[in-house]
XYZ file of C-alpha atoms in Angstrom:
643
model
C 164.292 36.816 73.059
C 165.214 37.110 76.743
C 164.342 40.120 78.999
C 166.649 43.135 79.266
C 169.836 42.309 81.149
C 170.377 43.470 84.706
C 173.575 44.501 86.391
C 175.205 41.365 87.974
C 175.633 41.548 91.725
C 178.918 40.069 92.804
C 180.897 39.894 96.058
C 184.480 40.889 96.332
C 185.467 37.270 96.475
C 183.492 36.397 93.374
C 185.032 39.322 91.484
C 188.524 38.097 92.452
C 187.664 34.575 91.293
C 186.611 35.889 87.884
C 189.903 37.847 87.536
C 191.896 34.819 88.745
C 190.235 32.507 86.228
C 191.114 34.867 83.426
C 194.852 35.103 84.139
C 197.322 32.639 82.613
C 197.772 29.947 85.266
C 201.075 28.410 84.173
C 204.578 29.540 83.374
C 205.710 27.486 80.375
C 208.647 29.769 79.584
C 211.242 31.566 81.724
C 210.601 35.079 82.901
C 213.375 37.451 83.905
C 211.051 39.661 85.927
C 209.349 36.744 87.683
C 212.726 35.368 88.772
C 213.725 38.892 89.897
C 210.775 39.018 92.289
C 211.751 35.550 93.597
C 215.281 36.702 94.476
C 216.989 35.141 91.443
C 218.795 37.645 89.223
C 218.861 35.768 85.941
C 220.934 38.176 83.863
C 221.532 35.359 81.353
C 217.895 35.732 80.265
C 218.489 39.297 78.995
C 222.288 39.479 78.318
C 223.684 39.569 75.716
C 220.840 41.826 74.571
C 218.751 40.032 71.934
C 218.647 41.577 68.473
C 216.204 41.420 65.516
C 217.199 39.528 62.363
C 218.873 41.752 59.741
C 215.915 41.254 57.356
C 213.417 42.468 60.004
C 215.598 45.391 60.900
C 215.960 46.488 57.319
C 212.187 46.289 56.628
C 211.561 48.185 59.824
C 214.006 50.920 59.097
C 212.697 51.407 55.606
C 209.157 51.930 56.974
C 210.406 54.309 59.675
C 212.010 56.472 56.962
C 208.661 56.722 55.134
C 206.763 57.294 58.348
C 209.069 60.074 59.449
C 208.577 61.940 56.203
C 204.788 61.557 56.665
C 204.947 62.819 60.233
C 206.993 65.815 59.283
C 204.955 66.838 56.209
C 201.362 65.626 56.797
C 200.637 65.706 60.552
C 199.866 69.135 62.015
C 199.747 68.554 65.800
C 198.620 72.105 66.501
C 195.694 71.749 64.074
C 194.598 68.521 65.743
C 194.826 70.118 69.132
C 192.888 73.179 67.961
C 190.129 71.277 66.123
C 190.018 68.337 68.555
C 189.962 65.963 65.534
C 192.387 64.148 63.316
C 191.801 65.288 59.770
C 190.415 62.632 57.417
C 193.268 63.087 54.966
C 195.782 62.202 57.693
C 193.976 58.946 58.445
C 193.684 58.285 54.696
C 197.402 58.908 54.377
C 198.206 56.471 57.150
C 196.042 53.855 55.449
C 197.967 54.347 52.135
C 201.208 54.083 54.010
C 200.131 50.793 55.496
C 200.344 52.041 59.054
C 197.054 50.382 60.016
C 198.725 47.049 59.301
C 202.116 47.444 60.904
C 201.682 44.319 63.064
C 199.569 42.315 60.597
C 201.249 39.561 58.601
C 202.165 40.392 54.992
C 199.944 37.520 53.755
C 196.958 39.499 54.877
C 198.253 42.754 53.343
C 199.997 44.057 56.399
C 203.615 45.187 56.840
C 204.563 42.362 59.196
C 206.794 44.577 61.396
C 208.311 43.138 64.558
C 207.173 44.343 67.958
C 210.441 46.356 68.205
C 209.794 48.310 65.024
C 206.066 48.611 65.664
C 206.961 50.318 68.916
C 209.563 52.551 67.314
C 206.903 53.611 64.791
C 204.444 54.433 67.590
C 207.094 56.490 69.400
C 207.708 58.397 66.205
C 204.023 59.007 65.426
C 203.252 59.775 69.070
C 205.928 62.504 69.056
C 204.196 64.129 66.080
C 200.733 63.787 67.644
C 199.820 61.628 70.654
C 196.256 61.473 69.360
C 197.420 59.836 66.135
C 199.647 57.449 68.119
C 196.709 56.521 70.300
C 194.549 55.780 67.208
C 197.115 53.518 65.695
C 197.836 51.799 68.984
C 194.233 51.152 69.948
C 193.551 49.794 66.473
C 196.432 47.281 66.461
C 197.471 46.631 70.059
C 194.035 45.870 71.560
C 191.630 46.199 68.584
C 190.632 43.441 66.195
C 194.037 42.447 64.729
C 195.825 41.311 67.927
C 193.118 39.022 69.408
C 192.462 37.528 66.024
C 196.172 36.874 65.457
C 196.312 34.873 68.668
C 192.768 33.398 69.068
C 190.979 33.840 65.732
C 189.974 31.079 63.316
C 191.534 30.987 59.886
C 188.229 32.129 58.443
C 188.112 35.098 60.773
C 191.710 36.058 59.910
C 190.968 35.778 56.164
C 187.793 37.874 56.565
C 188.933 40.662 58.852
C 192.752 41.040 58.827
C 192.981 42.291 55.195
C 190.373 44.968 56.086
C 192.270 45.970 59.237
C 195.568 46.121 57.371
C 194.504 48.719 54.815
C 191.020 50.253 55.189
C 189.134 49.484 58.446
C 189.803 51.067 61.819
C 189.101 48.856 64.894
C 188.290 49.480 68.532
C 188.138 47.522 71.752
C 185.015 47.729 73.969
C 185.202 46.358 77.505
C 184.559 49.251 79.964
C 180.994 50.207 80.905
C 179.649 53.235 82.807
C 179.691 51.221 86.022
C 182.428 48.729 85.200
C 186.134 49.527 85.015
C 188.772 47.082 86.148
C 186.163 44.773 87.794
C 184.752 42.862 84.784
C 182.804 40.430 86.974
C 180.024 43.036 86.952
C 179.852 43.302 83.168
C 176.258 43.988 82.157
C 176.336 43.919 78.338
C 174.864 40.656 77.235
C 175.082 38.496 74.203
C 172.045 36.155 74.144
C 172.232 33.125 71.771
C 169.537 33.146 69.128
C 169.842 30.449 66.459
C 173.119 31.034 64.516
C 173.490 34.518 66.042
C 174.011 36.281 69.312
C 171.912 39.303 70.202
C 173.938 42.088 71.938
C 172.376 44.588 74.404
C 174.314 47.070 76.562
C 176.318 50.247 76.741
C 180.087 50.670 76.488
C 182.039 53.694 77.750
C 185.425 55.199 76.688
C 185.498 53.287 73.345
C 188.813 54.589 71.948
C 188.483 54.779 68.139
C 184.838 53.949 68.620
C 183.636 57.168 66.981
C 185.442 56.357 63.685
C 185.709 52.563 63.924
C 184.538 50.125 61.292
C 185.085 47.004 63.381
C 184.707 46.493 67.112
C 185.948 43.846 69.588
C 183.130 43.690 72.143
C 183.192 41.911 75.465
C 179.694 40.740 76.528
C 178.243 38.238 78.965
C 176.633 35.115 77.485
C 173.983 33.659 79.806
C 174.584 30.100 80.746
C 171.998 27.780 79.185
C 171.706 24.333 77.637
C 174.458 23.995 75.028
C 176.103 27.274 76.133
C 178.850 27.406 78.710
C 178.252 31.116 79.021
C 180.509 33.721 80.569
C 182.268 36.880 79.352
C 182.930 36.397 75.620
C 184.641 38.315 72.817
C 182.969 39.168 69.518
C 183.871 40.963 66.342
C 181.035 43.383 65.563
C 180.480 45.519 62.494
C 180.267 49.153 63.697
C 177.680 49.888 60.988
C 175.368 46.989 62.134
C 171.742 47.859 62.880
C 171.322 48.749 66.509
C 174.867 50.130 67.071
C 174.794 53.769 68.047
C 177.722 56.058 69.061
C 175.770 58.325 71.368
C 178.507 60.697 72.484
C 182.091 61.685 71.562
C 183.957 62.168 74.803
C 186.242 65.174 75.403
C 189.257 65.025 77.709
C 191.868 67.235 79.306
C 194.411 65.885 76.861
C 194.505 63.834 73.652
C 191.914 66.176 72.249
C 191.970 64.480 68.848
C 191.115 61.093 70.415
C 188.029 59.593 68.811
C 186.577 58.137 71.972
C 182.890 57.710 72.669
C 179.960 55.972 74.272
C 178.518 53.096 72.249
C 175.101 51.549 72.723
C 174.027 48.129 71.433
C 170.315 47.428 71.041
C 169.371 44.023 69.789
C 172.428 43.864 67.571
C 172.673 40.536 65.768
C 176.195 39.124 65.575
C 176.879 35.816 63.723
C 178.269 33.079 65.944
C 181.090 32.827 63.407
C 182.260 36.226 64.660
C 182.788 34.988 68.218
C 186.502 34.996 69.144
C 187.407 31.822 70.966
C 184.898 29.812 73.075
C 182.246 31.255 75.317
C 183.685 32.401 78.623
C 187.137 33.097 77.221
C 186.708 36.815 76.749
C 188.741 38.029 79.679
C 191.542 35.607 79.063
C 191.665 36.837 75.449
C 191.727 40.471 76.662
C 194.584 39.765 79.181
C 196.596 37.753 76.689
C 196.242 40.451 74.097
C 197.511 43.013 76.577
C 200.586 40.953 77.372
C 202.342 42.545 74.376
C 199.706 45.188 73.576
C 200.677 47.097 76.747
C 204.137 47.708 75.192
C 202.746 50.258 72.788
C 201.897 52.770 75.546
C 205.426 52.920 77.152
C 206.830 53.100 73.516
C 205.074 56.378 73.081
C 206.271 57.460 76.502
C 209.820 56.898 75.217
C 209.010 59.253 72.343
C 207.707 61.820 74.857
C 210.911 61.518 76.912
C 213.060 62.100 73.882
C 211.095 65.203 72.999
C 211.196 66.483 76.582
C 215.022 66.076 76.502
C 215.368 67.915 73.199
C 213.336 70.892 74.394
C 215.037 70.965 77.821
C 218.479 70.957 76.162
C 217.697 73.673 73.644
C 215.777 75.968 76.012
C 218.111 75.595 78.964
C 221.085 76.548 76.773
C 219.365 79.585 75.342
C 217.729 80.992 78.509
C 220.089 82.880 80.760
C 219.552 83.868 84.436
C 222.056 85.483 86.741
C 224.779 85.498 84.171
C 224.666 81.939 82.859
C 222.364 79.479 81.048
C 219.726 78.018 83.363
C 220.992 74.526 82.668
C 224.175 75.384 84.596
C 222.193 76.167 87.724
C 222.154 72.945 89.783
C 218.410 73.126 90.580
C 217.603 73.049 86.842
C 220.515 70.782 85.836
C 219.329 68.022 88.093
C 215.975 68.015 86.311
C 217.719 67.705 82.917
C 219.910 64.892 84.186
C 216.770 63.069 85.441
C 215.102 63.438 82.025
C 218.147 62.269 80.109
C 218.898 59.269 82.312
C 215.245 58.193 82.578
C 214.710 58.444 78.789
C 217.694 56.175 78.252
C 216.444 53.654 80.776
C 212.850 53.728 79.535
C 213.983 53.077 75.990
C 216.085 50.220 77.278
C 213.087 48.693 79.025
C 210.801 48.970 76.009
C 213.353 47.739 73.440
C 214.411 44.763 75.660
C 210.799 43.773 76.396
C 209.827 44.176 72.721
C 212.743 42.066 71.490
C 211.941 39.358 73.947
C 208.331 39.407 72.750
C 209.586 38.980 69.204
C 211.853 36.097 70.059
C 209.075 34.411 72.091
C 211.612 32.506 74.209
C 210.501 34.160 77.442
C 207.190 34.850 79.126
C 207.040 38.629 79.220
C 203.683 39.224 80.826
C 205.389 40.841 83.927
C 207.974 42.688 81.826
C 205.276 44.242 79.612
C 203.236 45.232 82.658
C 206.274 46.733 84.361
C 207.127 48.653 81.175
C 203.585 50.092 81.077
C 203.577 50.978 84.769
C 207.067 52.472 84.836
C 206.816 54.214 81.489
C 203.504 55.910 82.260
C 204.652 57.134 85.659
C 208.126 58.304 84.598
C 206.921 60.023 81.465
C 204.517 62.167 83.477
C 207.328 63.107 85.819
C 209.622 64.060 82.875
C 206.864 66.188 81.271
C 206.194 67.871 84.614
C 209.889 68.711 85.003
C 209.977 70.114 81.520
C 207.071 72.413 82.351
C 208.973 73.500 85.447
C 212.175 74.076 83.465
C 210.277 76.243 80.974
C 208.681 78.223 83.841
C 205.803 80.444 82.864
C 206.324 79.415 79.237
C 205.760 75.855 80.216
C 202.288 76.721 81.528
C 201.529 78.844 78.441
C 199.909 77.141 75.432
C 201.782 76.763 72.185
C 199.140 78.853 70.396
C 199.662 81.709 72.840
C 203.445 81.469 72.503
C 203.180 81.608 68.730
C 200.742 84.547 68.818
C 203.207 86.659 70.722
C 206.185 85.758 68.576
C 207.892 82.929 70.404
C 208.551 79.308 69.512
C 205.346 77.319 69.905
C 206.485 74.676 72.369
C 203.486 72.532 73.543
C 204.963 71.582 76.936
C 201.653 71.945 78.809
C 199.914 69.918 76.163
C 202.471 67.136 76.482
C 201.778 67.006 80.240
C 198.015 66.844 79.618
C 198.361 64.258 76.865
C 200.547 61.968 78.937
C 198.386 62.045 82.068
C 195.920 59.463 80.722
C 198.664 56.866 80.403
C 198.562 56.313 84.131
C 194.944 55.256 83.640
C 194.739 53.665 80.154
C 195.044 49.927 79.813
C 195.130 49.361 83.596
C 195.548 52.182 86.070
C 198.770 52.377 88.083
C 196.854 51.030 91.105
C 195.481 48.075 89.100
C 198.889 47.439 87.542
C 200.372 47.261 91.027
C 197.852 44.546 92.011
C 198.155 42.666 88.698
C 201.940 42.541 88.874
C 201.966 41.749 92.544
C 199.633 38.792 91.880
C 202.100 37.431 89.340
C 205.090 38.212 91.583
C 203.697 36.175 94.541
C 202.436 33.365 92.236
C 205.169 30.957 93.434
C 204.167 31.517 97.052
C 200.467 31.098 96.414
C 201.145 27.937 94.362
C 202.660 26.205 97.351
C 200.987 27.961 100.257
C 197.739 29.306 98.830
C 195.565 26.688 100.520
C 197.005 27.680 103.823
C 195.357 31.112 103.682
C 192.213 30.118 101.743
C 189.265 30.088 104.202
C 187.311 27.714 102.019
C 189.898 24.932 102.220
C 189.568 21.990 104.590
C 192.006 21.158 107.412
C 193.301 18.296 105.317
C 193.986 20.636 102.384
C 195.677 23.101 104.706
C 197.886 20.382 106.194
C 198.897 19.231 102.709
C 199.664 22.809 101.751
C 201.715 23.300 104.910
C 203.878 20.327 104.030
C 204.388 21.588 100.503
C 205.238 25.052 101.695
C 207.679 23.745 104.225
C 209.521 21.792 101.562
C 209.562 24.776 99.206
C 210.771 27.362 101.665
C 213.409 24.985 103.105
C 215.072 24.988 99.710
C 214.247 28.543 98.680
C 215.038 30.720 101.749
C 218.709 29.667 102.189
C 219.353 30.784 98.606
C 218.339 34.336 99.526
C 221.157 34.732 102.039
C 224.119 35.139 99.659
C 224.795 35.534 95.939
C 227.012 37.015 93.238
C 226.088 40.519 94.378
C 228.402 40.149 97.279
C 231.459 39.257 95.158
C 233.467 42.306 93.927
C 234.475 40.486 90.723
C 230.905 39.722 89.569
C 229.660 41.178 86.297
C 233.192 42.364 85.328
C 232.255 42.434 81.653
C 230.371 45.683 82.435
C 233.553 47.648 83.226
C 234.509 49.925 80.352
C 235.671 53.392 81.494
C 232.552 53.758 83.567
C 232.004 50.739 85.828
C 228.375 49.424 85.789
C 229.171 46.196 87.598
C 228.453 47.679 91.109
C 224.921 48.512 89.901
C 224.268 44.911 88.715
C 225.620 43.556 91.988
C 223.204 45.922 93.757
C 220.305 44.608 91.648
C 221.251 41.043 92.607
C 221.373 41.870 96.307
C 218.180 43.976 96.164
C 216.412 41.147 94.323
C 217.132 38.814 97.220
C 216.107 41.436 99.709
C 212.876 41.990 97.782
C 212.094 38.275 97.893
C 212.803 38.080 101.625
C 210.548 41.105 102.196
C 207.715 39.437 100.288
C 208.109 36.255 102.305
C 208.089 38.121 105.601
C 204.931 39.912 104.544
C 203.282 36.616 103.505
C 204.201 35.111 106.935
C 202.948 38.235 108.810
C 199.676 38.918 107.050
C 198.785 35.583 105.320
C 195.246 35.922 103.982
C 195.205 39.651 104.586
C 198.165 40.111 102.238
C 195.861 41.010 99.310
C 194.426 43.948 101.314
C 197.929 45.449 101.844
C 197.897 47.359 98.621
C 200.312 50.005 99.737
C 202.907 47.333 100.602
C 202.343 45.450 97.362
C 202.575 48.615 95.321
C 205.968 49.385 96.843
C 207.148 45.769 96.155
C 206.185 46.189 92.553
C 207.804 49.628 92.271
C 211.067 48.192 93.587
C 210.857 45.432 91.028
C 210.252 47.995 88.240
C 213.339 49.999 89.290
C 215.489 46.855 89.336
C 214.247 45.786 85.950
C 214.930 49.253 84.551
C 218.480 49.209 86.005
C 219.144 45.804 84.494
C 217.833 46.866 81.091
C 219.844 50.126 81.152
C 223.097 48.279 81.873
C 222.434 45.636 79.277
C 221.576 48.266 76.628
C 224.671 50.256 77.452
C 226.880 47.215 76.907
C 225.025 46.419 73.640
C 225.684 49.909 72.276
C 229.287 49.805 73.392
C 229.863 46.386 71.705
C 228.285 47.719 68.476
C 230.268 50.978 68.533
C 227.154 53.083 68.872
C 227.734 55.860 71.530
C 228.991 53.227 73.956
C 230.810 55.663 76.238
C 227.839 58.007 76.480
C 225.497 55.065 76.974
C 227.576 53.885 79.907
C 227.483 57.412 81.400
C 223.687 57.548 81.105
C 223.214 54.029 82.521
C 225.456 54.938 85.465
C 223.502 58.172 86.065
C 220.197 56.322 85.922
C 221.223 53.510 88.199
C 222.525 55.913 90.834
C 219.238 57.833 90.701
C 217.273 54.621 90.804
C 219.142 53.197 93.739
C 218.134 56.162 95.806
C 214.451 55.558 94.939
C 214.792 51.806 95.681
C 216.273 52.461 99.139
C 213.444 54.869 99.954
C 210.872 52.257 98.848
C 212.531 49.550 100.937
C 212.314 51.838 103.955
C 208.685 52.598 103.295
C 207.791 48.858 103.168
C 207.786 48.817 106.931
C 207.798 52.496 107.938
C 204.697 54.130 106.494
C 201.295 55.577 107.405
C 199.161 52.879 105.741
C 197.253 51.915 108.918
C 196.616 55.507 109.925
C 195.575 56.443 106.406
C 192.906 53.678 106.524
C 191.452 55.205 109.683
C 191.422 58.651 108.143
C 189.686 57.344 105.007
C 187.020 55.737 107.197
C 186.401 59.041 108.894
C 186.305 60.924 105.616
C 183.640 58.530 104.250
C 181.681 58.772 107.489
C 181.572 62.576 107.159
C 183.640 63.111 110.290
C 185.757 65.746 108.565
C 182.961 67.293 106.463
C 183.576 70.627 108.356
C 186.870 70.761 106.483
C 185.003 71.330 103.292
C 183.455 74.546 104.504
C 184.367 77.820 102.766
C 184.159 76.736 99.111
C 181.531 76.385 96.431
C 181.222 73.327 94.163
C 181.084 74.276 90.430
C 180.516 70.742 89.263
C 176.775 71.065 88.897
C 174.014 68.511 89.216
C 173.656 65.010 87.727
C 174.359 61.352 88.724
C 177.862 60.272 89.437
C 177.422 57.420 86.951
C 175.255 57.737 83.887
C 172.284 55.455 83.401
C 173.195 52.521 81.230
C 169.865 50.716 81.070
C 169.690 48.659 77.833
C 167.237 49.703 75.265
C 166.941 51.596 71.983
C 169.096 54.712 71.620
C 167.374 58.051 71.972
C 170.333 60.077 70.737
C 171.813 61.017 67.394
C 174.377 58.599 66.031
C 177.746 60.479 65.949
C 179.603 57.603 64.330
C 181.931 59.044 61.739
C 183.642 56.306 59.638
C 186.588 57.449 57.560
C 185.918 56.547 53.938
């Protein structure tokens, strides 16, 4: 057996190459969001709004009815918050209900729900308890079922999917104490040994890891004769010898989350449990997240709906200066923001989910935008609810109950939602990930021009290709349907949404022109302009949300389901969104990014250390990053499987 693994040392360029190799390189299907970033508003890709088959909808609605009853009668959110633990009988009940197998095919004992209804179920469960929603999401969206569904062998599916559908909880293990969104430095190893691999390493923030029965583990296989090596995915039995859950982590929110630190010491894993070929681990992870990311914004939709309910009820009951607080403009604007944003966010999630089910479009950007936008906007909505509630918003539900008032957990909602801006790709990483996909067309034709490793001959060839591409592309960004008053006339029904769609079309072309100007200006330094790229992505997210809101409003009108009200909400959202978009466009070129970089350099150099005088630091001693040296565990195993 080989020596203990050491932390890989990689340069920034090498890290980027690893990430680049893992992403899907080709676009085999159309993408609404990709076209949007290129200045082409392809409304035909999302309108008319796609719908699930009647059979899928009926099966989904029947399950939602059962799940709602379970949530109302069996899940005690206050108890989970107080005990920082999901009761075993709740998890057992979810197993009996089939909730562990919502996305698993019926032939493996699952419910076979569509992405649309899976997300509706998560929104429902998440409103009852975000911790329970996180458990189900981590199990099915990124745990064992999803990667096996896409990449697993038939034998692996037959072996593991029936367990995941009814009895076994799964977890996904990628992050390490010193490795977050930079997997090139992954230190956990899987060394080939006969028909097995031997795992050694430590994984951090293993959601579900404390109670899991099965684990998806990402580990580095050393390159050797007969082994391509690279980051590789494995299914590992949580009860295997050498697997130790050393610590159950505690957080500011999601107190019932079963999240821990897991150590592997000489854990033998059969080669038959490897998912896909060696070196495909990151590609498997990213592909899994293409649709897996939709579960998080789905629960943000549930949070928005709850925030709206509480804001409506409280603001009508609470009076100040002779009238309900909702009728004071300062409060009313917050309620309008919550209502309009909830409508738009549900539109984004439902549209993306239905496109995922139909599989006609490539939704990798749409799902990433939904995650980014949902996590950010849900936090804003929860924060506004706390403000609307005033002192009661800052008070815990338990304290409110103890003194005789309705136990509204507004502050808990804010704490629980905060992690969503970090989970499954932080906002900053999502900006970079989406930006990379958004500029893919540019890099495909001009990438060699800005690559320092390319020869003059390669650069000349790239220059010719780029010239041909931009000669055809740039003229199309000058004019379009957004400048014709008659465009999108089918969206005029009492409230006129067509001006908003014309705005999206014009803004899409402006966004593409801005991206081109930036590519021309900064060339190879473009990837360092993270502030600019983040604003480009945020504009795209707003345009996608506006499009989805209008398309959903028209769908509801056509079906006779609150159409007039839906048009009102879509109109309100688009007007709010357009103000944000204009601000973002202005900040593309007028900002403090360069100055900020200088200030950061001085901060790190200690130039402003005098500014820290006058306080004490209560954080205590200890390393910033815990030691993760491989070896046998010296701690008690706190693994707690639910049986």
